Amino acid sequence: MDSAAKVGGETLLIVEDEILSAMALRDALQDAGYKVMDLTGRYQEAVLAAEACKPDLALVNIKLHGVDDGIALARDLKAMGIPVLFISGQVSRARTAQTVAVGSLPKPYDTAEMVKAVAYLLRHLKGDETLPRPLCLEVFDKAVDDLAAAVI
């Protein structure tokens, strides 16, 4: 594991309807030193979890279980001050919703690349630009600026 990715201690929420993908992602992020909340693929469960323990970053698939929608979830998480990274194969939908997320990492992704993307975003949100941006990560800078302004 790349030591630059081990920024440690931050809490993450994974909202993914594909349980095997979510479990692999959780394991890789925990190995990198992150605390990962219980996995969910449902909108309401994610909102309740975020209210109970405000994560530092939420990784949200756009397509969730049933009729649940990750973009609507991202909008609500942003209102709570929680930054969202879309993890979805629906790249065009992610781009049209870039005001509610800080970035997008398209599927399929490598878990090692996801760990690097999470480390980069968490530092980027704090204004630290020392890590290189992973090539597969699209950062929505306007959303990052909006979130930073809301925190100040």
mmCIF file of C-alpha atoms in Angstrom:
data_model
loop_
_atom_site.group_PDB
_atom_site.id
_atom_site.type_symbol
_atom_site.label_atom_id
_atom_site.label_comp_id
_atom_site.label_asym_id
_atom_site.label_seq_id
_atom_site.Cartn_x
_atom_site.Cartn_y
_atom_site.Cartn_z
ATOM 1 C CA MET A 1 0.000 0.000 0.000
ATOM 2 C CA ASP A 2 1.294 3.418 -0.921
ATOM 3 C CA SER A 3 2.114 5.280 2.294
ATOM 4 C CA ALA A 4 0.949 8.579 0.773
ATOM 5 C CA ALA A 5 -2.567 7.161 0.737
ATOM 6 C CA LYS A 6 -2.453 6.444 4.486
ATOM 7 C CA VAL A 7 -3.759 9.732 5.792
ATOM 8 C CA GLY A 8 -5.594 7.838 8.492
ATOM 9 C CA GLY A 9 -8.575 8.096 10.728
ATOM 10 C CA GLU A 10 -11.143 9.702 8.446
ATOM 11 C CA THR A 11 -14.609 8.169 8.376
ATOM 12 C CA LEU A 12 -16.168 7.105 5.083
ATOM 13 C CA LEU A 13 -19.687 6.121 4.069
ATOM 14 C CA ILE A 14 -20.086 3.724 1.133
ATOM 15 C CA VAL A 15 -23.493 3.663 -0.555
ATOM 16 C CA GLU A 16 -23.350 0.950 -3.204
ATOM 17 C CA ASP A 17 -26.027 -1.463 -4.418
ATOM 18 C CA GLU A 18 -23.490 -4.095 -5.560
ATOM 19 C CA ILE A 19 -22.567 -5.778 -2.274
ATOM 20 C CA LEU A 20 -19.414 -7.542 -3.511
ATOM 21 C CA SER A 21 -18.051 -4.286 -4.927
ATOM 22 C CA ALA A 22 -18.930 -2.503 -1.682
ATOM 23 C CA MET A 23 -17.202 -5.162 0.429
ATOM 24 C CA ALA A 24 -14.025 -5.097 -1.679
ATOM 25 C CA LEU A 25 -13.974 -1.308 -1.501
ATOM 26 C CA ARG A 26 -14.573 -1.333 2.259
ATOM 27 C CA ASP A 27 -11.737 -3.800 2.822
ATOM 28 C CA ALA A 28 -9.264 -1.787 0.723
ATOM 29 C CA LEU A 29 -10.171 1.472 2.456
ATOM 30 C CA GLN A 30 -9.949 -0.076 5.920
ATOM 31 C CA ASP A 31 -6.538 -1.534 5.017
ATOM 32 C CA ALA A 32 -5.484 2.024 4.119
ATOM 33 C CA GLY A 33 -6.438 3.222 7.608
ATOM 34 C CA TYR A 34 -9.909 4.660 7.046
ATOM 35 C CA LYS A 35 -12.897 3.958 9.252
ATOM 36 C CA VAL A 36 -15.731 2.700 7.063
ATOM 37 C CA MET A 37 -19.294 2.875 8.331
ATOM 38 C CA ASP A 38 -21.791 0.044 7.764
ATOM 39 C CA LEU A 39 -22.402 -0.581 4.069
ATOM 40 C CA THR A 40 -25.747 0.283 2.530
ATOM 41 C CA GLY A 41 -27.317 0.477 -0.880
ATOM 42 C CA ARG A 42 -30.399 2.375 0.224
ATOM 43 C CA TYR A 43 -31.113 6.091 0.383
ATOM 44 C CA GLN A 44 -32.890 6.211 3.759
ATOM 45 C CA GLU A 45 -30.305 4.011 5.517
ATOM 46 C CA ALA A 46 -27.518 6.228 4.178
ATOM 47 C CA VAL A 47 -29.207 9.413 5.418
ATOM 48 C CA LEU A 48 -29.749 7.929 8.883
ATOM 49 C CA ALA A 49 -26.134 6.725 9.052
ATOM 50 C CA ALA A 50 -24.836 10.132 7.945
ATOM 51 C CA GLU A 51 -26.953 11.903 10.558
ATOM 52 C CA ALA A 52 -25.737 9.546 13.296
ATOM 53 C CA CYS A 53 -22.027 9.779 12.458
ATOM 54 C CA LYS A 54 -21.124 12.530 10.020
ATOM 55 C CA PRO A 55 -18.571 10.953 7.657
ATOM 56 C CA ASP A 56 -15.683 12.908 6.157
ATOM 57 C CA LEU A 57 -16.574 11.645 2.670
ATOM 58 C CA ALA A 58 -19.404 9.587 1.166
ATOM 59 C CA LEU A 59 -18.794 7.321 -1.814
ATOM 60 C CA VAL A 60 -22.128 7.058 -3.596
ATOM 61 C CA ASN A 61 -23.248 5.029 -6.579
ATOM 62 C CA ILE A 62 -25.854 6.811 -8.697
ATOM 63 C CA LYS A 63 -27.999 3.700 -9.129
ATOM 64 C CA LEU A 64 -29.086 2.333 -5.760
ATOM 65 C CA HIS A 65 -31.526 -0.387 -4.662
ATOM 66 C CA GLY A 66 -35.050 -0.120 -6.060
ATOM 67 C CA VAL A 67 -35.994 3.399 -7.053
ATOM 68 C CA ASP A 68 -33.445 5.047 -4.742
ATOM 69 C CA ASP A 69 -31.285 7.604 -6.519
ATOM 70 C CA GLY A 70 -27.705 8.478 -5.610
ATOM 71 C CA ILE A 71 -27.975 12.004 -7.008
ATOM 72 C CA ALA A 72 -30.868 12.825 -4.671
ATOM 73 C CA LEU A 73 -28.857 11.290 -1.835
ATOM 74 C CA ALA A 74 -25.808 13.381 -2.771
ATOM 75 C CA ARG A 75 -27.952 16.527 -2.675
ATOM 76 C CA ASP A 76 -29.112 15.701 0.866
ATOM 77 C CA LEU A 77 -25.615 14.749 2.041
ATOM 78 C CA LYS A 78 -24.229 18.008 0.654
ATOM 79 C CA ALA A 79 -26.907 19.885 2.613
ATOM 80 C CA MET A 80 -25.511 18.158 5.732
ATOM 81 C CA GLY A 81 -22.002 19.345 4.821
ATOM 82 C CA ILE A 82 -20.829 15.890 3.725
ATOM 83 C CA PRO A 83 -18.805 15.767 0.499
ATOM 84 C CA VAL A 84 -19.776 13.079 -2.015
ATOM 85 C CA LEU A 85 -17.696 11.174 -4.546
ATOM 86 C CA PHE A 86 -19.803 9.486 -7.215
ATOM 87 C CA ILE A 87 -18.665 5.907 -7.898
ATOM 88 C CA SER A 88 -20.714 5.040 -10.937
ATOM 89 C CA GLY A 89 -20.596 3.887 -14.504
ATOM 90 C CA GLN A 90 -23.127 6.611 -15.289
ATOM 91 C CA VAL A 91 -20.489 9.221 -16.102
ATOM 92 C CA SER A 92 -22.784 11.601 -17.978
ATOM 93 C CA ARG A 93 -25.319 11.631 -15.105
ATOM 94 C CA ALA A 94 -22.499 12.284 -12.644
ATOM 95 C CA ARG A 95 -21.315 15.252 -14.703
ATOM 96 C CA THR A 96 -24.799 16.734 -14.899
ATOM 97 C CA ALA A 97 -25.001 16.514 -11.100
ATOM 98 C CA GLN A 98 -21.580 17.938 -10.357
ATOM 99 C CA THR A 99 -23.012 20.687 -8.151
ATOM 100 C CA VAL A 100 -23.890 18.065 -5.496
ATOM 101 C CA ALA A 101 -20.636 16.058 -5.557
ATOM 102 C CA VAL A 102 -16.948 16.853 -5.309
ATOM 103 C CA GLY A 103 -15.966 14.372 -7.975
ATOM 104 C CA SER A 104 -16.581 11.172 -9.864
ATOM 105 C CA LEU A 105 -14.670 7.938 -10.298
ATOM 106 C CA PRO A 106 -16.186 5.850 -13.078
ATOM 107 C CA LYS A 107 -16.774 2.124 -12.858
ATOM 108 C CA PRO A 108 -15.102 -0.167 -13.306
ATOM 109 C CA TYR A 109 -12.396 1.096 -10.981
ATOM 110 C CA ASP A 110 -9.445 -0.577 -9.346
ATOM 111 C CA THR A 111 -9.657 -0.526 -5.537
ATOM 112 C CA ALA A 112 -6.077 0.733 -5.297
ATOM 113 C CA GLU A 113 -7.034 3.663 -7.533
ATOM 114 C CA MET A 114 -10.077 4.302 -5.343
ATOM 115 C CA VAL A 115 -7.877 4.458 -2.236
ATOM 116 C CA LYS A 116 -5.650 7.003 -3.991
ATOM 117 C CA ALA A 117 -8.702 8.991 -5.115
ATOM 118 C CA VAL A 118 -10.107 9.097 -1.569
ATOM 119 C CA ALA A 119 -6.760 10.211 -0.136
ATOM 120 C CA TYR A 120 -6.454 12.894 -2.809
ATOM 121 C CA LEU A 121 -10.000 14.215 -2.275
ATOM 122 C CA LEU A 122 -9.744 14.326 1.499
ATOM 123 C CA ARG A 123 -6.541 16.360 1.239
ATOM 124 C CA HIS A 124 -7.895 18.478 -1.629
ATOM 125 C CA LEU A 125 -10.941 19.388 0.472
ATOM 126 C CA LYS A 126 -8.563 20.715 3.131
ATOM 127 C CA GLY A 127 -6.620 22.755 0.575
ATOM 128 C CA ASP A 128 -3.634 20.372 0.508
ATOM 129 C CA GLU A 129 -2.461 19.854 -3.059
ATOM 130 C CA THR A 130 0.607 17.687 -2.294
ATOM 131 C CA LEU A 131 -0.805 14.446 -3.692
ATOM 132 C CA PRO A 132 -1.104 14.033 -7.452
ATOM 133 C CA ARG A 133 -4.659 13.688 -8.738
ATOM 134 C CA PRO A 134 -5.334 10.123 -9.933
ATOM 135 C CA LEU A 135 -5.933 10.171 -13.689
ATOM 136 C CA CYS A 136 -9.257 8.324 -13.440
ATOM 137 C CA LEU A 137 -10.673 10.825 -10.911
ATOM 138 C CA GLU A 138 -12.738 13.732 -12.174
ATOM 139 C CA VAL A 139 -12.832 16.565 -9.643
ATOM 140 C CA PHE A 140 -15.708 19.025 -9.683
ATOM 141 C CA ASP A 141 -13.853 22.089 -8.384
ATOM 142 C CA LYS A 142 -16.954 24.303 -8.129
ATOM 143 C CA ALA A 143 -18.521 21.818 -5.708
ATOM 144 C CA VAL A 144 -15.288 21.662 -3.704
ATOM 145 C CA ASP A 145 -15.223 25.471 -3.496
ATOM 146 C CA ASP A 146 -18.895 25.594 -2.448
ATOM 147 C CA LEU A 147 -18.314 23.017 0.275
ATOM 148 C CA ALA A 148 -15.208 24.796 1.558
ATOM 149 C CA ALA A 149 -17.148 28.094 1.709
ATOM 150 C CA ALA A 150 -19.937 26.416 3.697
ATOM 151 C CA VAL A 151 -17.420 25.070 6.229
ATOM 152 C CA ILE A 152 -15.704 28.460 6.778
#
